[in-house]
Tab-separated table of C-alpha atoms in Angstrom:
chain	number	residue	atom	x	y	z
A	1	ALA	CA	35.174	-44.326	35.799
A	2	THR	CA	32.311	-43.418	33.449
A	3	SER	CA	29.006	-44.548	34.770
A	4	GLY	CA	26.915	-43.734	31.732
A	5	ILE	CA	23.995	-41.598	31.033
A	6	GLU	CA	20.998	-42.239	33.267
A	7	LYS	CA	18.441	-39.621	31.887
A	8	ILE	CA	18.079	-36.387	30.051
A	9	GLU	CA	15.441	-33.944	31.276
A	10	ALA	CA	14.025	-30.588	30.418
A	11	ILE	CA	13.069	-27.892	32.920
A	12	VAL	CA	10.423	-25.469	31.636
A	13	ASN	CA	9.425	-22.369	33.599
A	14	SER	CA	11.275	-23.810	36.695
A	15	ARG	CA	8.696	-26.623	36.987
A	16	THR	CA	9.386	-30.189	37.691
A	17	PRO	CA	11.895	-31.751	35.197
A	18	LYS	CA	10.348	-33.688	32.347
A	19	LEU	CA	12.054	-36.896	31.085
A	20	LEU	CA	13.053	-36.598	27.552
A	21	GLY	CA	15.280	-39.815	27.073
A	22	THR	CA	18.030	-41.894	28.275
A	23	GLU	CA	20.454	-41.740	25.305
A	24	SER	CA	22.612	-38.970	23.800
A	25	PRO	CA	22.219	-37.393	21.377
A	26	TRP	CA	18.584	-36.743	21.998
A	27	SER	CA	16.108	-34.914	19.669
A	28	GLY	CA	12.371	-34.385	20.081
A	29	TYR	CA	9.620	-31.772	20.941
A	30	LEU	CA	8.575	-29.748	23.983
A	31	THR	CA	5.176	-28.340	24.726
A	32	LEU	CA	5.511	-24.806	25.588
A	33	ALA	CA	2.851	-22.173	26.614
A	34	GLU	CA	2.087	-19.058	24.726
A	35	GLY	CA	4.380	-16.178	25.536
A	36	ASP	CA	7.846	-16.374	27.207
A	37	ASN	CA	9.136	-19.581	28.447
A	38	THR	CA	12.377	-20.246	30.253
A	39	VAL	CA	13.950	-23.703	29.131
A	40	GLN	CA	16.998	-25.555	30.380
A	41	PHE	CA	18.201	-29.052	29.989
A	42	ARG	CA	19.767	-31.477	32.626
A	43	VAL	CA	21.634	-34.560	32.055
A	44	THR	CA	22.243	-37.122	34.951
A	45	ASP	CA	24.576	-39.990	34.934
A	46	LYS	CA	24.090	-43.295	36.696
A	47	ALA	CA	26.022	-42.314	39.671
A	48	GLY	CA	23.613	-39.337	40.371
A	49	ASN	CA	25.896	-36.592	39.038
A	50	TYR	CA	24.209	-33.994	36.828
A	51	THR	CA	24.929	-30.947	34.755
A	52	GLU	CA	22.398	-28.334	33.627
A	53	THR	CA	22.600	-26.043	30.734
A	54	ALA	CA	22.137	-22.161	30.923
A	55	SER	CA	18.575	-21.094	30.945
A	56	ARG	CA	17.193	-19.742	27.634
A	57	THR	CA	14.042	-17.811	26.885
A	58	ILE	CA	11.777	-19.082	24.085
A	59	LYS	CA	8.895	-16.965	22.978
A	60	VAL	CA	5.792	-18.733	21.626
A	61	ASP	CA	3.711	-16.565	19.384
A	62	ILE	CA	0.424	-18.147	17.904
A	63	ASN	CA	-1.264	-14.852	17.171
A	64	PRO	CA	-1.317	-14.006	13.426
A	65	PRO	CA	-0.322	-10.469	12.507
A	66	THR	CA	-2.726	-7.914	10.869
A	67	ILE	CA	-2.533	-5.955	7.586
A	68	GLY	CA	-4.501	-3.108	6.326
A	69	LEU	CA	-4.576	-1.287	2.992
A	70	ILE	CA	-3.818	2.364	3.015
A	71	THR	CA	-3.521	3.101	-0.745
A	72	PRO	CA	-5.390	2.585	-2.938
A	73	ALA	CA	-7.950	2.858	-0.165
A	74	ASN	CA	-10.698	1.181	-2.059
A	75	GLY	CA	-8.665	-1.595	-3.440
A	76	GLN	CA	-8.860	-0.471	-7.001
A	77	ALA	CA	-6.301	1.009	-9.352
A	78	LEU	CA	-6.282	1.966	-13.019
A	79	ILE	CA	-3.385	1.874	-15.481
A	80	LYS	CA	-3.129	3.145	-19.039
A	81	ASP	CA	-0.697	0.440	-20.212
A	82	SER	CA	1.987	-1.888	-19.238
A	83	THR	CA	4.442	1.025	-18.558
A	84	SER	CA	2.199	2.424	-15.921
A	85	LYS	CA	2.970	1.767	-12.261
A	86	VAL	CA	0.824	1.221	-9.267
A	87	PHE	CA	1.945	2.217	-5.717
A	88	VAL	CA	0.465	0.280	-2.890
A	89	LYS	CA	0.947	1.114	0.793
A	90	VAL	CA	-0.036	-1.254	3.686
A	91	ASN	CA	0.062	-0.959	7.414
A	92	VAL	CA	1.066	-4.082	9.517
A	93	SER	CA	1.174	-4.990	13.180
A	94	ASP	CA	1.749	-8.008	15.425
A	95	SER	CA	0.359	-8.499	18.794
A	96	GLY	CA	2.041	-11.755	19.493
A	97	GLY	CA	5.540	-10.197	20.178
A	98	SER	CA	7.568	-11.862	17.470
A	99	ASN	CA	7.378	-8.813	15.145
A	100	ILE	CA	6.713	-8.488	11.432
A	101	GLN	CA	9.237	-10.134	9.350
A	102	LYS	CA	7.926	-9.329	5.922
A	103	VAL	CA	5.002	-8.434	3.650
A	104	GLU	CA	4.373	-10.876	0.738
A	105	TYR	CA	2.422	-10.176	-2.366
A	106	ALA	CA	1.522	-12.306	-5.376
A	107	THR	CA	-1.196	-12.583	-8.109
A	108	SER	CA	-2.521	-15.795	-6.668
A	109	ILE	CA	-4.481	-16.202	-3.300
A	110	ASP	CA	-2.222	-19.138	-2.386
A	111	PHE	CA	0.806	-16.818	-2.662
A	112	VAL	CA	2.714	-19.217	-5.085
A	113	GLY	CA	5.842	-17.464	-6.300
A	114	ALA	CA	5.323	-14.393	-3.871
A	115	THR	CA	7.557	-11.494	-3.677
A	116	ASP	CA	8.367	-9.948	-0.310
A	117	LYS	CA	8.987	-6.519	1.117
A	118	THR	CA	10.481	-5.682	4.421
A	119	PRO	CA	8.190	-3.135	6.289
A	120	SER	CA	9.582	0.024	8.088
A	121	ASN	CA	7.775	1.779	11.000
A	122	GLY	CA	4.727	-0.458	10.678
A	123	ALA	CA	4.263	0.096	7.016
A	124	ALA	CA	5.340	-1.235	3.624
A	125	GLU	CA	5.366	0.647	0.324
A	126	ILE	CA	5.265	-1.606	-2.723
A	127	GLU	CA	5.710	-0.562	-6.398
A	128	LEU	CA	3.836	-2.785	-8.928
A	129	THR	CA	5.219	-2.762	-12.434
A	130	ASN	CA	4.844	-4.580	-15.826
A	131	ILE	CA	1.200	-5.137	-15.399
A	132	ASN	CA	0.201	-6.537	-18.683
A	133	SER	CA	-3.545	-7.147	-18.191
A	134	ASN	CA	-6.298	-6.859	-15.576
A	135	THR	CA	-4.784	-8.350	-12.550
A	136	THR	CA	-5.564	-8.790	-8.846
A	137	TYR	CA	-2.692	-8.653	-6.312
A	138	TYR	CA	-2.904	-10.158	-2.897
A	139	PHE	CA	-0.942	-8.958	0.161
A	140	ARG	CA	-0.281	-10.531	3.593
A	141	ALA	CA	2.001	-9.971	6.547
A	142	VAL	CA	4.216	-12.729	7.983
A	143	ASP	CA	5.753	-12.602	11.535
A	144	ASN	CA	9.058	-13.996	12.647
A	145	ALA	CA	7.114	-16.957	14.220
A	146	GLY	CA	5.787	-17.812	10.824
A	147	ASN	CA	2.246	-16.755	11.416
A	148	LYS	CA	0.436	-15.312	8.593
A	149	SER	CA	-2.283	-12.520	8.431
A	150	ASP	CA	-5.421	-12.559	6.346
A	151	SER	CA	-4.844	-11.158	2.865
A	152	VAL	CA	-6.003	-7.884	1.464
A	153	ARG	CA	-6.185	-7.348	-2.332
A	154	VAL	CA	-5.704	-4.581	-4.996
A	155	ARG	CA	-7.481	-5.032	-8.355
A	156	VAL	CA	-5.594	-3.331	-11.173
A	157	GLN	CA	-7.545	-2.730	-14.307
A	158	LYS	CA	-6.499	-1.329	-17.783
A	159	ASP	CA	-8.141	1.782	-19.043
A	160	ASN	CA	-6.881	3.291	-22.361
A	161	THR	CA	-9.982	5.283	-23.105
A	162	PRO	CA	-9.284	8.928	-22.713
A	163	PRO	CA	-11.638	11.185	-20.653
A	164	THR	CA	-13.791	13.965	-22.215
A	165	VAL	CA	-13.782	17.583	-21.407
A	166	GLU	CA	-15.630	20.664	-22.909
A	167	PHE	CA	-16.258	24.348	-22.304
A	168	GLU	CA	-19.926	25.056	-21.679
A	169	SER	CA	-19.607	28.889	-21.908
A	170	HIS	CA	-17.956	31.411	-24.217
A	171	GLN	CA	-17.750	29.435	-27.405
A	172	ASN	CA	-14.862	29.870	-29.921
A	173	ASP	CA	-14.088	33.429	-31.072
A	174	ALA	CA	-16.375	34.983	-28.452
A	175	LYS	CA	-15.816	38.686	-27.689
A	176	VAL	CA	-15.371	39.304	-23.998
A	177	ASN	CA	-14.570	42.172	-21.594
A	178	LYS	CA	-13.548	42.556	-17.957
A	179	LYS	CA	-14.422	39.596	-15.684
A	180	ILE	CA	-16.013	36.669	-17.235
A	181	LYS	CA	-17.308	33.390	-15.837
A	182	ILE	CA	-16.171	30.268	-17.628
A	183	ARG	CA	-17.938	26.951	-17.084
A	184	GLY	CA	-17.237	23.361	-18.340
A	185	SER	CA	-17.593	19.735	-17.647
A	186	ALA	CA	-15.727	16.542	-18.033
A	187	GLY	CA	-16.286	12.777	-17.756
A	188	ASP	CA	-14.594	9.361	-17.978
A	189	THR	CA	-15.681	5.887	-18.381
A	190	ARG	CA	-14.038	4.863	-15.081
A	191	GLU	CA	-12.742	7.561	-12.876
A	192	LEU	CA	-11.839	11.233	-13.473
A	193	ALA	CA	-8.714	12.495	-11.724
A	194	SER	CA	-8.347	16.141	-12.677
A	195	VAL	CA	-9.023	18.960	-15.064
A	196	LYS	CA	-6.768	21.928	-15.511
A	197	ILE	CA	-7.312	25.057	-17.761
A	198	VAL	CA	-4.255	26.627	-19.321
A	199	ASN	CA	-3.389	29.527	-21.582
A	200	VAL	CA	-2.020	28.266	-24.969
A	201	THR	CA	-1.971	31.643	-26.769
A	202	THR	CA	1.790	31.539	-27.181
A	203	GLY	CA	1.716	28.010	-28.327
A	204	THR	CA	2.855	26.399	-24.935
A	205	ASP	CA	0.911	25.515	-21.814
A	206	ALA	CA	0.854	28.371	-19.293
A	207	ASP	CA	-0.888	28.858	-16.085
A	208	LEU	CA	-3.914	31.227	-16.191
A	209	ILE	CA	-3.538	34.537	-14.337
A	210	GLY	CA	-6.517	36.596	-13.164
A	211	VAL	CA	-8.438	33.575	-11.870
A	212	SER	CA	-10.877	34.030	-8.951
A	213	GLY	CA	-14.052	32.265	-7.672
A	214	SER	CA	-12.925	28.881	-8.821
A	215	SER	CA	-14.989	25.837	-7.813
A	216	GLY	CA	-11.702	23.930	-7.280
A	217	ALA	CA	-9.838	23.383	-4.106
A	218	ASP	CA	-7.931	26.626	-4.675
A	219	SER	CA	-10.293	29.584	-5.511
A	220	GLY	CA	-7.396	31.353	-7.304
A	221	LYS	CA	-6.542	28.557	-9.746
A	222	ALA	CA	-8.310	26.925	-12.671
A	223	GLU	CA	-7.477	23.336	-11.379
A	224	PHE	CA	-10.128	20.907	-10.314
A	225	THR	CA	-9.474	17.344	-8.804
A	226	GLY	CA	-11.518	14.391	-7.827
A	227	THR	CA	-15.266	14.987	-7.843
A	228	LEU	CA	-14.723	18.657	-8.433
A	229	ALA	CA	-13.358	17.898	-11.824
A	230	TYR	CA	-16.768	16.712	-13.343
A	231	SER	CA	-18.352	20.099	-13.336
A	232	TRP	CA	-16.444	23.271	-12.866
A	233	HIS	CA	-16.405	27.063	-13.159
A	234	PHE	CA	-14.170	30.051	-12.435
A	235	ASP	CA	-14.027	33.746	-13.021
A	236	LEU	CA	-11.335	35.225	-15.303
A	237	ASP	CA	-10.222	38.843	-15.257
A	238	THR	CA	-9.486	39.500	-18.837
A	239	THR	CA	-8.068	42.940	-18.078
A	240	GLN	CA	-4.929	40.951	-17.029
A	241	TYR	CA	-4.402	40.338	-20.748
A	242	SER	CA	-3.576	42.650	-23.779
A	243	ASP	CA	-6.506	44.605	-25.299
A	244	ASN	CA	-8.009	43.269	-28.491
A	245	ALA	CA	-5.642	40.184	-28.374
A	246	ASP	CA	-6.669	36.650	-28.788
A	247	LEU	CA	-6.859	34.451	-25.590
A	248	LYS	CA	-6.693	30.821	-26.254
A	249	LEU	CA	-7.642	28.532	-23.469
A	250	LYS	CA	-7.276	24.677	-23.414
A	251	ALA	CA	-8.947	22.289	-20.847
A	252	ILE	CA	-6.732	19.145	-19.996
A	253	ALA	CA	-8.531	16.322	-18.427
A	254	THR	CA	-6.682	13.361	-16.894
A	255	ASP	CA	-8.339	10.125	-15.699
A	256	ALA	CA	-7.144	7.893	-12.742
A	257	ALA	CA	-5.300	5.655	-15.295
A	258	GLY	CA	-3.136	8.751	-16.310
């Protein structure tokens, strides 16, 4: 004969069973400690017979993940127009043990309409496109328990003003011989990225030969990046070129917006 259900209990971490109810089916909540918890359920009938479920481990993670901005390191990016792309890289970690599920990004601090990216090896690389105006993007990490990190942000600004660049030595049509020193400077309303000096004697851009003593990162190249692009100089051995021939140089400056 069927005696009926007497009670339904939960056994958490092998402690004294906790009464959950007297009817089936049962639904409700259990209070669990942070970290790993072993949980099983026991149902007892009115005759004293009982059955227990297999034990299961439930991990409780209440610690929010963390996120850090790798690039752009200063949280600022410049674009030339809406066809430009901005590449953002963040690192993420989770100390609670549930692991990172995704990185969310949006143009609102409340992440309405957020897009997500699955990280790999503790980092996520995100490509921002179709940026039509000055925009701030927000990024946060979400773990598998649903905890969310604080947000980091990247401010993207449009810059369609070209940089300036000029030679400060050896003006147009100058007569030179042997090794000469060429100096110049460049500037930008926002941020200068690089300056490169090329040979345009043949009508196309060609790398200079005979360069030495360059103030750039490579002493043998007339190429200057970052802060080295604002004021630059290099030596040029003109004996590397045909005697009594024209040598036409062009300075190409590029700003951070491209």
